[in-house]
GROMACS .gro file of C-alpha atoms in nm:
model
  261
    1MET     CA    1  -0.030  -0.015  -0.014
    2GLN     CA    2   0.114   0.361  -0.117
    3SER     CA    3   0.197   0.576   0.183
    4PRO     CA    4   0.020   0.896   0.179
    5GLU     CA    5   0.371   1.089   0.090
    6ALA     CA    6   0.386   0.884  -0.211
    7SER     CA    7   0.055   0.949  -0.318
    8THR     CA    8   0.109   1.332  -0.299
    9ALA     CA    9   0.423   1.332  -0.472
   10ALA     CA   10   0.280   1.108  -0.740
   11ILE     CA   11  -0.029   1.379  -0.771
   12SER     CA   12   0.227   1.639  -0.769
   13THR     CA   13   0.433   1.532  -1.037
   14ARG     CA   14   0.111   1.477  -1.261
   15THR     CA   15   0.029   1.803  -1.176
   16SER     CA   16   0.362   1.937  -1.259
   17LEU     CA   17   0.336   1.743  -1.625
   18HIS     CA   18  -0.005   1.853  -1.674
   19LEU     CA   19   0.079   2.249  -1.667
   20ALA     CA   20   0.405   2.179  -1.847
   21LEU     CA   21   0.231   1.992  -2.113
   22ALA     CA   22  -0.045   2.254  -2.105
   23ALA     CA   23   0.247   2.567  -2.097
   24PHE     CA   24   0.393   2.382  -2.449
   25ALA     CA   25   0.046   2.348  -2.589
   26ASP     CA   26  -0.046   2.744  -2.511
   27GLU     CA   27   0.321   2.854  -2.660
   28VAL     CA   28   0.260   2.562  -2.980
   29VAL     CA   29  -0.031   2.749  -3.039
   30GLY     CA   30   0.052   3.109  -2.986
   31THR     CA   31   0.358   3.007  -3.228
   32LEU     CA   32   0.121   2.865  -3.471
   33ALA     CA   33  -0.092   3.201  -3.433
   34ARG     CA   34   0.196   3.418  -3.483
   35LEU     CA   35   0.354   3.217  -3.746
   36ILE     CA   36   0.028   3.228  -3.977
   37ALA     CA   37  -0.091   3.610  -3.908
   38TYR     CA   38   0.286   3.675  -4.050
   39VAL     CA   39   0.253   3.454  -4.377
   40GLY     CA   40  -0.076   3.617  -4.395
   41ALA     CA   41   0.054   3.955  -4.410
   42LEU     CA   42   0.342   3.838  -4.645
   43ALA     CA   43   0.034   3.736  -4.853
   44LEU     CA   44  -0.150   4.058  -4.845
   45PHE     CA   45   0.180   4.238  -4.894
   46ALA     CA   46   0.266   3.996  -5.185
   47ILE     CA   47  -0.092   4.082  -5.348
   48LEU     CA   48  -0.081   4.459  -5.267
   49GLY     CA   49   0.223   4.431  -5.444
   50LEU     CA   50   0.125   4.251  -5.762
   51ALA     CA   51  -0.160   4.466  -5.781
   52ALA     CA   52   0.041   4.766  -5.780
   53LEU     CA   53   0.259   4.673  -6.046
   54GLY     CA   54  -0.015   4.557  -6.274
   55GLN     CA   55  -0.137   4.934  -6.241
   56LEU     CA   56   0.172   5.079  -6.325
   57PRO     CA   57   0.180   5.034  -6.714
   58ASP     CA   58  -0.186   5.236  -6.706
   59LEU     CA   59  -0.002   5.505  -6.500
   60ARG     CA   60   0.264   5.547  -6.746
   61ASP     CA   61   0.012   5.540  -6.990
   62ASP     CA   62  -0.159   5.802  -6.873
   63GLU     CA   63   0.165   6.019  -6.791
   64LEU     CA   64   0.253   5.964  -7.130
   65ALA     CA   65  -0.044   5.998  -7.311
   66PRO     CA   66  -0.094   6.340  -7.477
   67LYS     CA   67  -0.295   6.575  -7.323
   68PRO     CA   68  -0.566   6.735  -7.518
   69SER     CA   69  -0.493   7.054  -7.701
   70TRP     CA   70  -0.609   7.314  -7.943
   71SER     CA   71  -0.652   7.259  -8.318
   72VAL     CA   72  -0.720   7.382  -8.612
   73ALA     CA   73  -1.133   7.371  -8.695
   74ASP     CA   74  -1.088   7.419  -9.086
   75ARG     CA   75  -1.468   7.305  -9.125
   76SER     CA   76  -1.610   7.572  -8.865
   77GLN     CA   77  -1.758   7.870  -9.003
   78PRO     CA   78  -1.628   8.191  -8.934
   79ALA     CA   79  -1.863   8.368  -8.628
   80PHE     CA   80  -1.707   8.722  -8.631
   81ALA     CA   81  -1.648   8.977  -8.917
   82LEU     CA   82  -1.569   9.339  -8.880
   83SER     CA   83  -1.757   9.595  -9.031
   84ARG     CA   84  -1.567   9.754  -9.363
   85LEU     CA   85  -1.498  10.113  -9.339
   86ASP     CA   86  -1.454  10.108  -9.728
   87SER     CA   87  -1.475   9.839  -9.994
   88SER     CA   88  -1.064   9.832 -10.004
   89GLU     CA   89  -1.011   9.703  -9.643
   90LYS     CA   90  -0.833   9.365  -9.603
   91THR     CA   91  -0.784   9.093  -9.360
   92ALA     CA   92  -0.491   8.862  -9.386
   93SER     CA   93  -0.620   8.524  -9.209
   94TYR     CA   94  -0.876   8.425  -9.028
   95THR     CA   95  -0.789   8.079  -8.800
   96ILE     CA   96  -1.063   7.905  -8.599
   97LEU     CA   97  -0.930   7.663  -8.324
   98ARG     CA   98  -1.137   7.396  -8.128
   99HIS     CA   99  -1.055   7.225  -7.775
  100PRO     CA  100  -1.186   6.875  -7.721
  101GLU     CA  101  -1.313   7.022  -7.375
  102GLY     CA  102  -1.543   7.262  -7.580
  103GLY     CA  103  -1.370   7.588  -7.616
  104ARG     CA  104  -1.363   7.808  -7.921
  105ARG     CA  105  -1.111   8.089  -8.046
  106ASP     CA  106  -1.202   8.276  -8.368
  107VAL     CA  107  -0.837   8.427  -8.422
  108MET     CA  108  -0.829   8.752  -8.698
  109ARG     CA  109  -0.485   8.857  -8.815
  110TRP     CA  110  -0.320   9.115  -9.012
  111THR     CA  111  -0.003   9.132  -9.084
  112GLY     CA  112   0.233   9.337  -9.328
  113ALA     CA  113   0.556   9.340  -9.535
  114ALA     CA  114   0.750   9.012  -9.455
  115ASP     CA  115   0.446   8.881  -9.289
  116LYS     CA  116   0.501   9.051  -8.973
  117VAL     CA  117   0.200   9.061  -8.792
  118LEU     CA  118   0.060   9.434  -8.688
  119ALA     CA  119  -0.258   9.355  -8.537
  120GLU     CA  120  -0.470   9.065  -8.393
  121LEU     CA  121  -0.806   9.034  -8.223
  122GLU     CA  122  -0.892   8.712  -8.093
  123ILE     CA  123  -1.273   8.582  -7.921
  124TYR     CA  124  -1.236   8.305  -7.684
  125ARG     CA  125  -1.544   8.134  -7.577
  126GLN     CA  126  -1.426   7.926  -7.312
  127GLY     CA  127  -1.507   7.566  -7.248
  128GLY     CA  128  -1.383   7.305  -6.993
  129GLU     CA  129  -0.997   7.398  -7.079
  130PHE     CA  130  -1.084   7.701  -6.937
  131ASP     CA  131  -0.823   7.764  -6.637
  132VAL     CA  132  -0.925   8.060  -6.373
  133THR     CA  133  -0.577   8.002  -6.222
  134ARG     CA  134  -0.377   8.136  -6.489
  135PRO     CA  135  -0.360   8.558  -6.561
  136ALA     CA  136  -0.526   8.656  -6.853
  137THR     CA  137  -0.214   8.870  -6.902
  138MET     CA  138  -0.019   8.568  -6.997
  139ASP     CA  139  -0.196   8.438  -7.277
  140LEU     CA  140  -0.221   8.814  -7.364
  141ALA     CA  141   0.150   8.863  -7.380
  142VAL     CA  142   0.193   8.555  -7.601
  143GLN     CA  143  -0.035   8.698  -7.838
  144MET     CA  144   0.192   8.989  -7.878
  145GLY     CA  145   0.489   8.753  -7.942
  146LEU     CA  146   0.614   8.794  -7.624
  147THR     CA  147   0.704   8.494  -7.387
  148ALA     CA  148   0.450   8.416  -7.094
  149ALA     CA  149   0.702   8.545  -6.819
  150THR     CA  150   0.697   8.906  -6.991
  151THR     CA  151   0.542   9.118  -6.745
  152LEU     CA  152   0.254   9.327  -6.871
  153GLU     CA  153   0.136   9.698  -6.736
  154GLN     CA  154  -0.233   9.856  -6.745
  155ALA     CA  155  -0.219  10.114  -7.018
  156GLY     CA  156  -0.535  10.292  -6.944
  157LEU     CA  157  -0.913  10.202  -7.055
  158ILE     CA  158  -1.090  10.299  -7.332
  159GLU     CA  159  -1.491  10.309  -7.391
  160THR     CA  160  -1.627  10.042  -7.666
  161LYS     CA  161  -1.951   9.923  -7.724
  162PHE     CA  162  -1.857   9.624  -7.502
  163GLY     CA  163  -1.806   9.875  -7.205
  164PRO     CA  164  -1.437   9.948  -7.029
  165VAL     CA  165  -1.158   9.745  -7.208
  166ALA     CA  166  -0.841   9.740  -7.043
  167LEU     CA  167  -0.502   9.829  -7.248
  168PHE     CA  168  -0.180   9.665  -7.161
  169ARG     CA  169   0.194   9.694  -7.290
  170PRO     CA  170   0.503   9.538  -7.172
  171THR     CA  171   0.676   9.677  -6.852
  172GLY     CA  172   0.914   9.979  -6.928
  173ALA     CA  173   0.870   9.955  -7.311
  174ALA     CA  174   0.825  10.373  -7.387
  175GLN     CA  175   0.693  10.238  -7.746
  176SER     CA  176   0.563   9.941  -7.854
  177CYS     CA  177   0.224   9.707  -7.972
  178LEU     CA  178  -0.049   9.767  -7.726
  179GLY     CA  179  -0.289   9.491  -7.602
  180TYR     CA  180  -0.589   9.484  -7.455
  181LEU     CA  181  -0.856   9.218  -7.285
  182LYS     CA  182  -1.229   9.220  -7.229
  183ARG     CA  183  -1.392   8.934  -7.038
  184SER     CA  184  -1.728   8.857  -6.983
  185GLU     CA  185  -1.857   8.625  -6.790
  186GLU     CA  186  -2.240   8.550  -6.912
  187PRO     CA  187  -2.181   8.456  -7.164
  188ALA     CA  188  -1.795   8.301  -7.052
  189LEU     CA  189  -1.634   8.511  -7.343
  190GLN     CA  190  -1.285   8.689  -7.376
  191ILE     CA  191  -1.193   8.943  -7.645
  192SER     CA  192  -0.836   9.018  -7.683
  193GLY     CA  193  -0.552   9.081  -7.889
  194PHE     CA  194  -0.329   9.398  -7.983
  195SER     CA  195  -0.212   9.641  -8.245
  196CYS     CA  196   0.114   9.748  -8.343
  197GLN     CA  197   0.050  10.046  -8.546
  198GLY     CA  198   0.022  10.386  -8.437
  199ASP     CA  199   0.289  10.684  -8.377
  200THR     CA  200   0.120  10.767  -8.034
  201LEU     CA  201  -0.041  10.581  -7.775
  202PRO     CA  202  -0.368  10.791  -7.860
  203ALA     CA  203  -0.394  10.648  -8.207
  204GLN     CA  204  -0.327  10.331  -8.102
  205ARG     CA  205  -0.581  10.336  -7.820
  206ALA     CA  206  -0.829  10.481  -8.072
  207ALA     CA  207  -0.718  10.204  -8.346
  208ILE     CA  208  -0.816   9.932  -8.080
  209ALA     CA  209  -1.144  10.104  -7.966
  210CYS     CA  210  -1.243  10.149  -8.374
  211THR     CA  211  -1.187   9.770  -8.413
  212LEU     CA  212  -1.391   9.655  -8.134
  213ASN     CA  213  -1.676   9.893  -8.241
  214ARG     CA  214  -1.686   9.736  -8.562
  215LEU     CA  215  -1.664   9.374  -8.450
  216THR     CA  216  -1.986   9.215  -8.563
  217LEU     CA  217  -2.134   8.854  -8.481
  218LEU     CA  218  -2.261   8.682  -8.783
  219THR     CA  219  -2.403   8.360  -8.633
  220SER     CA  220  -2.433   8.322  -8.223
  221GLY     CA  221  -2.420   7.883  -8.318
  222ASN     CA  222  -2.771   7.859  -8.112
  223GLU     CA  223  -2.568   8.071  -7.811
  224PRO     CA  224  -2.890   8.329  -7.686
  225LYS     CA  225  -2.656   8.470  -7.437
  226LEU     CA  226  -2.421   8.551  -7.716
  227ALA     CA  227  -2.668   8.721  -7.918
  228GLY     CA  228  -2.817   8.912  -7.638
  229LEU     CA  229  -2.439   9.059  -7.524
  230PHE     CA  230  -2.402   9.158  -7.915
  231ALA     CA  231  -2.718   9.285  -7.962
  232GLN     CA  232  -2.688   9.492  -7.651
  233ALA     CA  233  -2.330   9.622  -7.790
  234GLU     CA  234  -2.469   9.735  -8.084
  235LEU     CA  235  -2.706   9.958  -7.937
  236LYS     CA  236  -2.382  10.161  -7.775
  237ARG     CA  237  -2.135  10.153  -8.136
  238ARG     CA  238  -1.946  10.487  -8.169
  239ALA     CA  239  -1.880  10.616  -8.491
  240CYS     CA  240  -1.442  10.557  -8.590
  241ASP     CA  241  -1.293  10.872  -8.586
  242LEU     CA  242  -1.093  10.857  -8.891
  243GLN     CA  243  -0.926  11.211  -8.861
  244GLY     CA  244  -0.784  11.182  -8.526
  245SER     CA  245  -0.698  10.807  -8.573
  246PRO     CA  246  -0.437  10.755  -8.863
  247ASP     CA  247  -0.400  10.391  -8.794
  248TRP     CA  248  -0.420  10.183  -9.110
  249LEU     CA  249  -0.701   9.938  -8.934
  250LEU     CA  250  -0.942  10.312  -8.943
  251GLY     CA  251  -0.820  10.425  -9.314
  252ALA     CA  252  -0.760  10.247  -9.646
  253ALA     CA  253  -0.584   9.934  -9.600
  254ASN     CA  254  -0.218   9.869  -9.738
  255ALA     CA  255  -0.205   9.694 -10.049
  256GLN     CA  256   0.023   9.356  -9.933
  257LEU     CA  257  -0.263   9.255  -9.693
  258ARG     CA  258  -0.455   8.941  -9.883
  259GLY     CA  259  -0.782   8.778  -9.869
  260ALA     CA  260  -1.141   8.979  -9.823
  261LEU     CA  261  -1.237   9.022  -9.468
   0.00000   0.00000   0.00000
């Protein structure tokens, strides 16, 4: 018969063994759980990495794809014209540019000897491509044959049938081409351009005013707000002062200019 001390020792041994086995099992389970979590995390990272790699060609294609840009619309019909002062007046070109996002530019350009640009008038109907954060003077500087970084300073205002129009010239230039800019919110429209003719600033100012007063709408393209703008402007049209403004746009055109207005 086993003594009480031996029985107690046996029970203690079995208890210790059970506790050791339980601790070992817990350790094994914990290790397996951590291992499974680790492998799962690796698998997740691998899946995300493969997905990212799979998207890289698309991202590169988006970066390399050419952005929508302006193109010449040869089949579009002119929407604007300048009313004539006499039958000898001529204009060099009328170009229509369209943007995939809806914008349209009608550009009238006059040239002199050796195709030197003497004046330009642009009517820009804005579409989704219009950048409200880009200063309008940057585009005007480019129109005038300058760089977008060229600083333009205000050169006063002129009164036209479209209301006051701001004038600009390169900063510090005593005598240069005179730019102009007029914006309309409704409809979304911008009229801009420049004139390089005229011996004095008053002559250039008068030439630009006369040009804008003579600008007429041929077709609104189903844009009632555009038709309304020009209808209201016609009520404010002023006659050109030919005597006080000896600019070629106001008098007889030079013989070297090409094309009918």
